[in-house]
Short mmCIF file of C-alpha atoms in Angstrom, two decimals:
data_model
loop_
_atom_site.label_atom_id
_atom_site.label_comp_id
_atom_site.label_asym_id
_atom_site.label_seq_id
_atom_site.Cartn_x
_atom_site.Cartn_y
_atom_site.Cartn_z
CA MET D 1 -3.51 19.66 12.16
CA TYR D 2 -6.14 17.54 11.03
CA GLN D 3 -8.91 19.79 9.81
CA LEU D 4 -6.17 22.21 7.88
CA ALA D 5 -5.12 18.94 6.23
CA ILE D 6 -8.18 18.28 5.36
CA LYS D 7 -9.25 21.63 4.07
CA LYS D 8 -6.02 21.64 1.96
CA TYR D 9 -7.63 18.28 0.49
CA LEU D 10 -10.79 19.29 -0.63
CA GLU D 11 -9.29 22.28 -2.03
CA ASP D 12 -6.80 20.72 -3.76
CA HIS D 13 -9.34 18.24 -5.47
CA GLY D 14 -12.12 20.48 -5.25
CA PHE D 15 -14.69 18.61 -3.56
CA GLU D 16 -17.56 19.86 -1.11
CA ALA D 17 -16.96 17.64 2.07
CA PHE D 18 -14.86 14.76 3.24
CA ARG D 19 -16.92 12.11 4.38
CA PRO D 20 -14.94 8.74 4.85
CA LYS D 21 -16.77 5.49 4.56
CA VAL D 22 -13.68 3.15 3.99
CA VAL D 23 -9.88 2.64 5.03
CA LEU D 24 -7.63 1.43 1.87
CA PHE D 25 -4.61 -0.07 3.46
CA ASP D 26 -1.10 -1.24 1.47
CA MET D 27 0.18 -4.49 2.71
CA ASP D 28 3.48 -4.62 2.88
CA GLY D 29 5.24 -1.84 5.11
CA VAL D 30 1.70 -1.24 6.49
CA LEU D 31 0.15 -4.51 7.58
CA TYR D 32 3.01 -6.39 8.03
CA ASP D 33 6.54 -5.62 9.10
CA SER D 34 7.94 -7.09 6.00
CA MET D 35 9.91 -4.74 3.79
CA PRO D 36 13.32 -6.20 5.30
CA ASN D 37 12.29 -9.96 4.06
CA HIS D 38 11.42 -8.08 0.91
CA ALA D 39 14.47 -6.35 0.14
CA ILE D 40 16.18 -9.27 0.81
CA ALA D 41 14.55 -11.28 -1.79
CA TRP D 42 14.40 -9.01 -4.23
CA GLN D 43 18.18 -8.47 -4.03
CA GLU D 44 19.12 -12.37 -3.88
CA SER D 45 16.63 -12.83 -7.32
CA MET D 46 17.85 -9.89 -8.92
CA ALA D 47 21.09 -10.67 -8.56
CA GLN D 48 20.60 -14.32 -9.91
CA GLN D 49 19.62 -12.39 -13.23
CA GLY D 50 22.94 -10.37 -13.05
CA ILE D 51 20.64 -7.39 -12.07
CA GLN D 52 22.08 -4.95 -9.21
CA MET D 53 18.86 -3.70 -6.92
CA THR D 54 19.92 -2.20 -3.76
CA ALA D 55 17.39 -2.28 -0.12
CA GLU D 56 16.83 1.54 -1.10
CA ASP D 57 15.41 0.68 -4.50
CA ALA D 58 13.02 -2.42 -2.96
CA TYR D 59 11.73 0.58 -0.94
CA ALA D 60 11.18 3.00 -3.52
CA THR D 61 9.46 0.70 -5.48
CA GLU D 62 6.92 -0.92 -3.04
CA GLY D 63 3.77 -1.07 -3.67
CA ALA D 64 4.14 -1.57 -7.97
CA ARG D 65 3.40 -4.86 -9.54
CA GLY D 66 6.46 -6.72 -8.90
CA VAL D 67 6.81 -7.80 -12.80
CA ASP D 68 6.41 -4.19 -13.71
CA THR D 69 9.37 -3.33 -11.50
CA ILE D 70 11.56 -6.02 -13.06
CA ARG D 71 10.89 -4.81 -16.34
CA GLN D 72 11.88 -1.62 -15.79
CA MET D 73 14.97 -2.98 -13.97
CA VAL D 74 15.98 -5.03 -16.63
CA LYS D 75 15.90 -2.53 -19.35
CA ARG D 76 17.40 0.21 -17.37
CA GLN D 77 20.21 -2.07 -16.60
CA GLN D 78 20.30 -4.77 -19.24
CA GLY D 79 18.77 -2.72 -22.26
CA ARG D 80 16.29 -5.46 -22.78
CA VAL D 81 12.72 -5.36 -23.32
CA ILE D 82 11.15 -8.28 -21.55
CA ASP D 83 7.36 -9.35 -21.87
CA GLU D 84 5.58 -9.95 -18.66
CA ALA D 85 5.87 -13.88 -18.95
CA GLU D 86 9.44 -13.70 -18.48
CA ALA D 87 9.04 -11.46 -15.84
CA GLN D 88 6.75 -13.43 -14.18
CA ARG D 89 9.08 -16.03 -14.08
CA MET D 90 11.91 -13.92 -12.46
CA TYR D 91 9.30 -12.86 -10.14
CA ASP D 92 8.35 -16.42 -9.10
CA VAL D 93 11.93 -16.83 -7.93
CA LYS D 94 11.66 -13.39 -6.07
CA SER D 95 8.13 -14.87 -4.45
CA HIS D 96 10.41 -18.17 -3.39
CA ILE D 97 12.90 -16.53 -1.65
CA PHE D 98 10.69 -14.15 -0.06
CA HIS D 99 8.68 -17.00 1.31
CA SER D 100 11.58 -19.13 2.57
CA LEU D 101 12.62 -16.10 5.06
CA PRO D 102 11.06 -15.95 8.64
CA GLU D 103 7.27 -14.82 8.59
CA ALA D 104 7.52 -11.01 8.83
CA PRO D 105 5.23 -9.84 12.28
CA VAL D 106 1.88 -8.00 11.78
CA MET D 107 2.78 -4.08 12.12
CA PRO D 108 2.33 -2.79 15.57
CA GLY D 109 -0.97 -0.77 16.09
CA ILE D 110 -2.39 -2.17 13.08
CA GLN D 111 -4.79 -4.33 14.82
CA GLU D 112 -6.18 -1.50 17.27
CA LEU D 113 -6.44 0.53 14.73
CA MET D 114 -9.07 -1.52 12.75
CA ARG D 115 -10.77 -2.00 15.83
CA LYS D 116 -10.92 2.01 15.84
CA ILE D 117 -11.78 1.86 12.18
CA LYS D 118 -14.53 -0.33 12.52
CA ALA D 119 -16.31 1.29 15.58
CA SER D 120 -16.23 4.34 13.62
CA GLY D 121 -18.46 2.93 11.32
CA LEU D 122 -16.39 2.34 8.35
CA GLN D 123 -15.07 -0.40 6.18
CA VAL D 124 -11.74 -2.08 5.86
CA GLY D 125 -10.03 -2.51 2.20
CA VAL D 126 -6.37 -3.82 1.27
CA VAL D 127 -5.02 -2.56 -1.91
CA THR D 128 -1.87 -4.17 -2.65
CA GLY D 129 0.80 -4.67 -5.63
CA SER D 130 0.98 -8.41 -4.52
CA GLY D 131 -1.01 -11.46 -6.07
CA GLN D 132 0.61 -14.24 -4.05
CA ARG D 133 -1.80 -16.14 -2.75
CA PRO D 134 -0.34 -17.25 0.09
CA LEU D 135 -0.25 -13.58 1.44
CA ILE D 136 -3.33 -12.70 0.74
CA GLN D 137 -4.59 -15.99 2.77
CA ARG D 138 -2.60 -14.50 5.71
CA ILE D 139 -4.73 -11.60 5.16
CA LEU D 140 -7.76 -13.25 5.44
CA LYS D 141 -6.56 -15.20 8.29
CA ASP D 142 -5.02 -12.03 10.48
CA PHE D 143 -7.47 -9.41 9.75
CA ALA D 144 -10.57 -11.89 9.55
CA ASP D 145 -12.77 -9.56 11.71
CA TYR D 146 -12.17 -6.87 9.62
CA VAL D 147 -11.43 -7.39 6.14
CA ASP D 148 -12.76 -9.96 3.44
CA GLU D 149 -11.88 -11.85 0.31
CA THR D 150 -14.21 -9.09 -1.69
CA HIS D 151 -12.33 -5.76 -0.33
CA ILE D 152 -9.11 -6.98 -1.34
CA THR D 153 -7.68 -5.62 -4.46
CA THR D 154 -4.31 -7.48 -5.66
CA ALA D 155 -2.01 -7.15 -8.38
CA TYR D 156 -4.48 -9.20 -10.72
CA ASP D 157 -7.15 -6.95 -10.71
CA VAL D 158 -5.82 -4.58 -12.47
CA GLU D 159 -3.61 -3.72 -15.80
CA ARG D 160 -1.66 -0.56 -14.55
CA GLY D 161 -0.31 -1.00 -11.03
CA LYS D 162 0.49 2.02 -8.42
CA PRO D 163 1.52 4.55 -9.02
CA ALA D 164 -1.20 4.52 -11.33
CA PRO D 165 -5.06 5.35 -9.59
CA ASP D 166 -6.32 2.31 -11.10
CA PRO D 167 -5.42 -0.27 -7.89
CA TYR D 168 -7.16 2.49 -5.24
CA LEU D 169 -10.14 3.19 -7.75
CA THR D 170 -10.56 -0.18 -7.88
CA GLY D 171 -10.57 -0.45 -3.81
CA LEU D 172 -12.99 2.36 -4.43
CA GLN D 173 -15.39 -0.01 -6.57
CA LYS D 174 -15.49 -2.88 -4.30
CA ALA D 175 -16.10 -0.85 -1.24
CA GLY D 176 -19.40 0.05 -2.89
CA ASP D 177 -18.70 2.14 -5.67
CA LEU D 178 -17.59 5.04 -3.16
CA THR D 179 -16.53 8.09 -4.56
CA PRO D 180 -12.47 9.10 -3.95
CA SER D 181 -13.63 11.88 -0.98
CA GLU D 182 -15.32 8.63 1.04
CA ALA D 183 -12.24 7.04 1.51
CA ILE D 184 -8.73 7.18 3.07
CA VAL D 185 -5.84 5.49 1.94
CA VAL D 186 -2.91 4.18 4.16
CA GLU D 187 0.77 3.87 2.16
CA ASN D 188 3.89 3.84 3.50
CA SER D 189 5.88 4.25 0.21
CA PRO D 190 6.33 7.03 -2.32
CA LEU D 191 4.57 5.41 -5.51
CA GLY D 192 1.48 4.25 -3.17
CA VAL D 193 1.40 7.45 -1.95
CA ARG D 194 1.36 8.93 -5.48
CA ALA D 195 -1.15 6.03 -6.57
CA GLY D 196 -3.74 7.29 -3.78
CA TYR D 197 -3.09 11.05 -4.80
CA SER D 198 -3.65 9.97 -8.46
CA ALA D 199 -6.93 8.64 -7.08
CA HIS D 200 -7.80 11.91 -5.36
CA ILE D 201 -8.56 10.27 -2.25
CA PHE D 202 -7.54 11.85 1.30
CA THR D 203 -3.59 9.44 1.87
CA VAL D 204 -1.91 9.05 5.10
CA ALA D 205 1.80 8.02 4.83
CA VAL D 206 3.01 5.72 7.56
CA ASN D 207 6.83 6.15 7.34
CA THR D 208 7.66 2.35 8.18
CA GLY D 209 11.08 2.50 5.68
CA PRO D 210 14.72 4.44 5.37
CA LEU D 211 12.94 6.80 3.19
CA PRO D 212 13.23 10.39 4.37
CA ASP D 213 9.67 12.20 5.01
CA GLU D 214 9.99 14.37 2.38
CA GLU D 215 9.66 11.56 -0.54
CA LEU D 216 6.29 10.93 0.92
CA LEU D 217 5.13 14.51 1.25
CA MET D 218 6.71 15.19 -2.29
CA ALA D 219 4.22 12.56 -3.47
CA GLY D 220 1.22 13.92 -2.27
CA ALA D 221 0.88 12.74 1.08
CA ASN D 222 -1.90 14.90 3.27
CA LEU D 223 -0.92 13.36 6.73
CA ILE D 224 2.13 11.82 7.82
CA PHE D 225 3.16 9.69 10.96
CA PRO D 226 6.31 7.77 11.72
CA THR D 227 4.44 4.60 13.29
CA MET D 228 1.15 2.64 12.55
CA GLN D 229 0.95 3.05 16.87
CA GLU D 230 1.12 6.70 16.17
CA PHE D 231 -1.51 6.86 13.46
CA CYS D 232 -3.58 4.58 15.79
CA ASP D 233 -3.60 7.03 18.81
CA HIS D 234 -4.42 10.17 16.35
CA TRP D 235 -7.13 8.44 14.51
CA HIS D 236 -10.08 10.26 16.04
CA GLY D 237 -8.35 13.60 15.28
CA LEU D 238 -9.07 12.66 11.82
CA VAL D 239 -12.09 10.54 11.98
CA PRO D 240 -14.52 11.40 14.73
CA THR D 241 -16.44 8.61 16.58
CA GLU D 242 -19.78 10.10 15.28
CA LEU D 243 -18.78 9.90 11.50
#
């Protein structure tokens, strides 16, 4: 299965070889089982602005910059075009509600997967649509053995967030100006998968949310797993130890 997926990836993008040197992880729904909390925070904060947002909307837009999501929702439902400053003020309310909720647990299987990645000689990077400092600090604490701040790409590093390729292209630069065929993206949302695909990076989708697998495959996922633990269990099928 893995070799066929790699072969198709190489053919689709015109690359000669797949030699991964870094794994670029999304944060919410990948490193942390945090999407249920985000869904609550989005629904409550947007309701204060007269915007109806469902849990499905929160999952479908996960990975994008929060201010971009807000500007789109306001334009769609209220017909208003708001600037980034106003969107940021609304996003701050969402962030306040999110941080008032119980801390989201680390995703089962992710620590073991990072150990395997490190043992395979690969780097670990994080590419998130968030820019919240407490969340970045938590990454640095929880995954101190695998990732440092120079390998974290946030909303403030790019002008165009996911699904544009910019966040993952920036992640490649931070990993040492690598080429797309030298990386693997791990995502859980359609927008994030599209960003990885648009950056021409081999993209693994881990479906930790309520959306059907088909949405992730249609977005361009090269492989899909139902849980992070299952991806971890199959890591050496994708990346042999000797790489």
